């Protein structure tokens, strides 16, 4: 049985996969922390321009959206966070979490995955099963540019008896690809797509990526229920706008739903 790679070997293998692009990233691969989003957000920014990435083999308190816990399995998940700094003074455009989902979907395509779809605002699905979740947390210190910590959790190989909450059924890459990529291969592919798309997004906002996102929209034209603590809205998904807001059509017109503490589920699935 091959020896389990050390975190230093995993980081080196990622750098090798990234090739010339590896100088754009400062990758720290660690055995364990509670949440890579929390730890990275608390780290002081580096003096250089590299994009900070924190990867953990295990998370003891992984955070999900809407205050949920994010479960991962050592050796069966890829969990990491990336820090993206916006230009000083620049307004942060909407749709950042949608961009991250698109980057993950495109990275999975490079391994031959088919039918990778996106559920607004930021789940990555394969035929209705959730392969990856994304948690974007924004912060700004006084006088400093806005910073986003983009946390991504990918299910690579989920144990058969795994209990996962939420409205999605859990999926994993091992069910999608005959040979799932190694963690360094997967991480490098996602970082390459993320960097490319985040640069486009930083210069032109979500508008330039909107069509690409809509082409993968899992619930395009379908009736869904969007709910939060304070509201429930039913309607037909009519795409997303240039800020990444969901457009929901009902009898009274089209409403914009801003990403936030909301959940979305297809009404057909709920009835079944
Ligand atoms: C969700 O779908 O609820 C979002 C899940 C985000 C999970 C990732 S795993 C890496 C990063 N660290 C965390 O604590 N959460 C994100």
Coordinates of C-alpha atoms and ligand atoms in Angstrom, one line a residue:
X1 CA 0.0 0.0 0.0
X2 CA 1.5 3.4 -0.9
X3 CA 2.5 5.7 2.0
X4 CA 0.1 8.5 2.7
X5 CA 1.7 11.7 1.3
X6 CA 2.8 14.3 3.8
X7 CA 1.3 17.8 3.7
X8 CA 4.7 19.0 2.3
X9 CA 4.5 16.5 -0.5
X10 CA 0.9 17.4 -1.3
X11 CA 1.9 21.1 -1.5
X12 CA 4.9 20.3 -3.7
X13 CA 2.7 18.1 -6.0
X14 CA 0.2 21.0 -6.3
X15 CA 3.0 23.4 -7.2
X16 CA 4.1 20.9 -9.9
X17 CA 0.6 20.7 -11.3
X18 CA 0.4 24.5 -11.4
X19 CA 3.7 24.9 -13.3
X20 CA 4.5 28.5 -14.1
X21 CA 1.3 29.6 -12.4
X22 CA 2.5 28.3 -9.0
X23 CA 4.3 31.6 -8.3
X24 CA 0.9 33.3 -8.2
X25 CA -0.1 31.3 -5.1
X26 CA 1.2 31.0 -1.5
X27 CA -0.2 27.5 -0.6
X28 CA -0.1 26.3 3.0
X29 CA -1.3 22.7 3.3
X30 CA -1.9 21.6 6.9
X31 CA -3.1 18.4 8.6
X32 CA -6.0 19.9 10.5
X33 CA -7.8 23.0 11.7
X34 CA -11.3 23.8 12.7
X35 CA -12.2 25.8 9.5
X36 CA -9.9 26.9 6.8
X37 CA -12.1 29.9 6.3
X38 CA -11.8 31.0 9.9
X39 CA -8.0 30.4 10.0
X40 CA -7.3 32.2 6.8
X41 CA -9.5 35.1 7.6
X42 CA -7.5 35.7 10.8
X43 CA -4.1 35.4 9.2
X44 CA -2.4 38.8 8.5
X45 CA -2.1 39.6 4.8
X46 CA 1.2 38.7 3.2
X47 CA 3.5 41.5 2.1
X48 CA 3.7 40.1 -1.4
X49 CA 1.0 39.9 -4.1
X50 CA 0.5 36.1 -4.0
X51 CA -2.9 34.6 -3.5
X52 CA -3.0 32.9 -0.1
X53 CA -4.5 29.4 -0.1
X54 CA -5.0 27.3 3.0
X55 CA -5.8 23.6 2.6
X56 CA -6.5 21.2 5.4
X57 CA -6.6 17.4 5.3
X58 CA -9.3 17.6 8.1
X59 CA -11.6 20.2 9.5
X60 CA -13.0 19.7 12.9
X61 CA -15.5 22.6 12.6
X62 CA -16.1 23.1 8.9
X63 CA -18.5 25.9 8.3
X64 CA -21.3 25.7 5.8
X65 CA -23.8 28.3 4.5
X66 CA -26.7 29.4 6.8
X67 CA -24.8 28.5 9.9
X68 CA -24.6 24.9 9.0
X69 CA -21.7 22.6 9.7
X70 CA -19.8 21.3 6.7
X71 CA -18.8 17.7 6.9
X72 CA -15.8 16.3 5.3
X73 CA -14.0 13.0 5.3
X74 CA -10.2 12.7 5.7
X75 CA -8.9 11.3 2.4
X76 CA -12.4 11.7 0.9
X77 CA -12.7 15.5 0.6
X78 CA -10.8 18.5 -0.5
X79 CA -11.3 21.5 1.8
X80 CA -9.5 24.7 1.2
X81 CA -9.9 28.5 1.3
X82 CA -8.4 31.2 -0.9
X83 CA -8.0 34.9 0.0
X84 CA -8.9 37.4 -2.8
X85 CA -8.1 41.0 -2.3
X86 CA -10.1 43.6 -4.3
X87 CA -8.4 46.7 -5.5
X88 CA -8.4 49.5 -2.9
X89 CA -11.5 51.7 -3.2
X90 CA -13.1 49.5 -5.8
X91 CA -16.7 48.5 -5.0
X92 CA -17.1 44.8 -4.6
X93 CA -19.4 43.6 -7.4
X94 CA -22.1 41.1 -6.7
X95 CA -22.0 37.5 -7.8
X96 CA -18.7 36.5 -6.3
X97 CA -19.9 33.1 -5.0
X98 CA -21.4 32.3 -8.4
X99 CA -18.0 32.9 -10.0
X100 CA -16.4 30.5 -7.6
X101 CA -19.0 27.8 -8.4
X102 CA -18.4 28.4 -12.1
X103 CA -14.6 27.9 -11.6
X104 CA -15.2 24.6 -9.7
X105 CA -17.5 23.4 -12.5
X106 CA -15.0 24.3 -15.2
X107 CA -12.2 22.6 -13.3
X108 CA -14.2 19.4 -13.1
X109 CA -14.8 19.6 -16.8
X110 CA -11.0 19.4 -17.4
X111 CA -11.1 15.9 -15.8
X112 CA -13.8 14.7 -18.2
X113 CA -16.8 15.3 -15.9
X114 CA -20.1 15.9 -17.8
X115 CA -23.4 17.5 -16.6
X116 CA -21.8 19.6 -13.9
X117 CA -24.5 22.1 -13.0
X118 CA -24.8 25.1 -10.7
X119 CA -27.5 25.7 -8.1
X120 CA -27.9 29.3 -7.2
X121 CA -26.1 30.8 -5.4
X122 CA -23.2 28.5 -5.2
X123 CA -23.7 24.7 -5.0
X124 CA -22.0 22.5 -7.6
X125 CA -24.2 19.6 -8.6
X126 CA -24.1 16.5 -10.7
X127 CA -27.6 15.2 -11.7
X128 CA -29.0 16.8 -8.6
X129 CA -26.4 15.5 -6.2
X130 CA -24.2 18.0 -4.4
X131 CA -20.5 17.6 -5.2
X132 CA -19.2 20.8 -3.7
X133 CA -20.2 23.7 -1.5
X134 CA -18.8 27.2 -1.4
X135 CA -18.8 29.7 1.5
X136 CA -17.7 33.3 0.7
X137 CA -17.0 35.6 3.6
X138 CA -16.2 39.2 3.1
X139 CA -14.3 41.5 5.4
X140 CA -12.8 45.0 5.3
X141 CA -10.5 46.6 7.9
X142 CA -10.6 50.3 8.2
X143 CA -8.8 52.0 5.3
X144 CA -8.0 48.6 3.7
X145 CA -9.4 47.0 0.5
X146 CA -12.2 44.5 0.8
X147 CA -11.0 41.0 1.2
X148 CA -12.9 37.8 0.4
X149 CA -12.2 34.4 1.8
X150 CA -13.6 31.9 -0.6
X151 CA -14.0 28.5 1.1
X152 CA -14.5 25.4 -1.1
X153 CA -15.4 21.9 0.0
X154 CA -15.4 19.1 -2.5
X155 CA -16.8 15.6 -1.9
X156 CA -14.3 13.3 -3.6
X157 CA -15.3 10.0 -2.0
X158 CA -18.1 10.0 0.5
X159 CA -18.5 7.0 2.8
X160 CA -21.7 5.1 2.0
X161 CA -23.1 5.7 5.5
X162 CA -22.5 9.4 5.5
X163 CA -25.3 11.6 7.0
X164 CA -25.5 14.9 5.2
X165 CA -28.2 17.5 6.0
X166 CA -29.9 20.0 3.7
X167 CA -32.1 19.7 0.7
X168 CA -29.6 18.2 -1.6
X169 CA -28.6 14.6 -1.9
X170 CA -24.9 14.2 -1.5
X171 CA -22.8 13.2 -4.4
X172 CA -19.1 12.6 -4.9
X173 CA -16.5 12.7 -7.6
X174 CA -15.9 9.0 -7.4
X175 CA -19.4 8.5 -8.7
X176 CA -18.9 10.9 -11.6
X177 CA -15.4 10.1 -12.8
X178 CA -14.0 6.6 -13.3
X179 CA -10.7 7.8 -11.9
X180 CA -11.1 10.9 -9.7
X181 CA -8.1 13.3 -9.7
X182 CA -5.7 13.4 -6.8
X183 CA -6.2 16.2 -4.3
X184 CA -3.2 18.2 -5.8
X185 CA -4.5 17.7 -9.3
X186 CA -8.0 18.9 -8.3
X187 CA -6.7 21.8 -6.2
X188 CA -4.4 23.0 -9.0
X189 CA -7.2 22.8 -11.6
X190 CA -9.6 24.8 -9.4
X191 CA -7.0 27.4 -8.6
X192 CA -6.2 27.9 -12.3
X193 CA -9.9 28.5 -13.1
X194 CA -10.4 30.6 -10.0
X195 CA -7.6 32.9 -10.8
X196 CA -8.7 33.3 -14.4
X197 CA -12.3 34.0 -13.5
X198 CA -11.6 36.2 -10.5
X199 CA -9.4 38.5 -12.7
X200 CA -12.2 38.8 -15.2
X201 CA -14.6 39.4 -12.4
X202 CA -12.4 42.1 -10.8
X203 CA -12.2 44.0 -14.0
X204 CA -15.7 43.6 -15.4
X205 CA -17.9 42.3 -12.6
X206 CA -20.2 39.3 -13.0
X207 CA -21.8 40.6 -16.2
X208 CA -19.2 38.9 -18.4
X209 CA -19.6 35.6 -16.7
X210 CA -23.4 35.6 -16.5
X211 CA -24.1 33.7 -19.7
X212 CA -21.6 31.0 -18.8
X213 CA -23.2 30.6 -15.4
X214 CA -26.7 30.4 -16.9
X215 CA -25.6 27.7 -19.3
X216 CA -25.1 25.5 -16.2
X217 CA -28.1 26.7 -14.2
X218 CA -29.5 23.5 -12.6
X219 CA -33.1 24.9 -12.2
X220 CA -33.4 27.2 -15.3
X221 CA -37.1 27.6 -16.1
X222 CA -38.2 25.4 -13.2
X223 CA -40.5 26.3 -10.3
X224 CA -38.6 26.7 -7.1
X225 CA -39.2 27.9 -3.5
X226 CA -36.7 30.4 -2.1
X227 CA -36.9 30.9 1.6
X228 CA -35.1 32.6 4.4
X229 CA -36.0 33.3 8.0
X230 CA -38.2 36.2 7.0
X231 CA -39.7 35.2 3.7
X232 CA -40.8 32.5 1.3
X233 CA -41.2 33.1 -2.4
X234 CA -42.3 30.6 -5.0
X235 CA -41.6 31.3 -8.7
X236 CA -40.0 30.2 -11.9
X237 CA -36.3 30.6 -12.2
X238 CA -35.6 33.1 -14.9
X239 CA -31.9 33.2 -14.7
X240 CA -29.6 35.6 -12.9
X241 CA -28.8 39.3 -13.5
X242 CA -25.6 41.1 -13.9
X243 CA -25.0 41.3 -10.1
X244 CA -25.6 37.5 -9.7
X245 CA -29.1 38.0 -8.2
X246 CA -31.6 35.2 -8.9
X247 CA -34.5 36.3 -11.1
X248 CA -37.7 34.7 -9.9
X249 CA -40.8 35.1 -12.0
X250 CA -44.3 34.9 -10.4
X251 CA -47.8 36.1 -11.1
X252 CA -46.8 39.7 -10.2
X253 CA -43.6 40.1 -12.2
X254 CA -40.0 39.3 -11.8
X255 CA -38.3 39.6 -8.4
X256 CA -34.6 39.8 -7.7
X257 CA -33.4 37.6 -4.9
X258 CA -30.0 38.6 -3.5
X259 CA -27.7 35.9 -2.3
X260 CA -27.6 35.8 1.4
X261 CA -29.1 33.6 4.0
X262 CA -31.6 31.9 1.7
X263 CA -32.2 28.4 0.6
X264 CA -33.6 27.2 -2.7
X265 CA -35.3 24.0 -3.6
X266 CA -37.2 22.8 -6.5
X267 CA -41.0 22.6 -5.9
X268 CA -41.4 19.4 -7.8
X269 CA -38.9 17.6 -5.6
X270 CA -40.6 18.9 -2.5
X271 CA -44.0 17.5 -3.6
X272 CA -42.4 14.0 -4.1
Ligands
LIG1 C1 -22.1 25.0 1.9 O1 -22.5 24.5 0.9 O2 -22.8 25.1 2.9 C2 -20.8 25.7 1.9 C3 -19.7 24.8 2.4 C4 -18.3 25.3 2.4 C5 -17.3 24.4 3.0 C6 -15.9 24.9 2.8 S1 -14.8 23.6 3.3 C7 -13.5 24.8 3.2 C8 -14.0 26.0 3.8 N1 -13.8 26.0 5.3 C9 -15.0 26.0 5.9 O3 -15.1 26.0 7.1 N2 -16.0 26.0 5.0 C10 -15.5 26.1 3.7

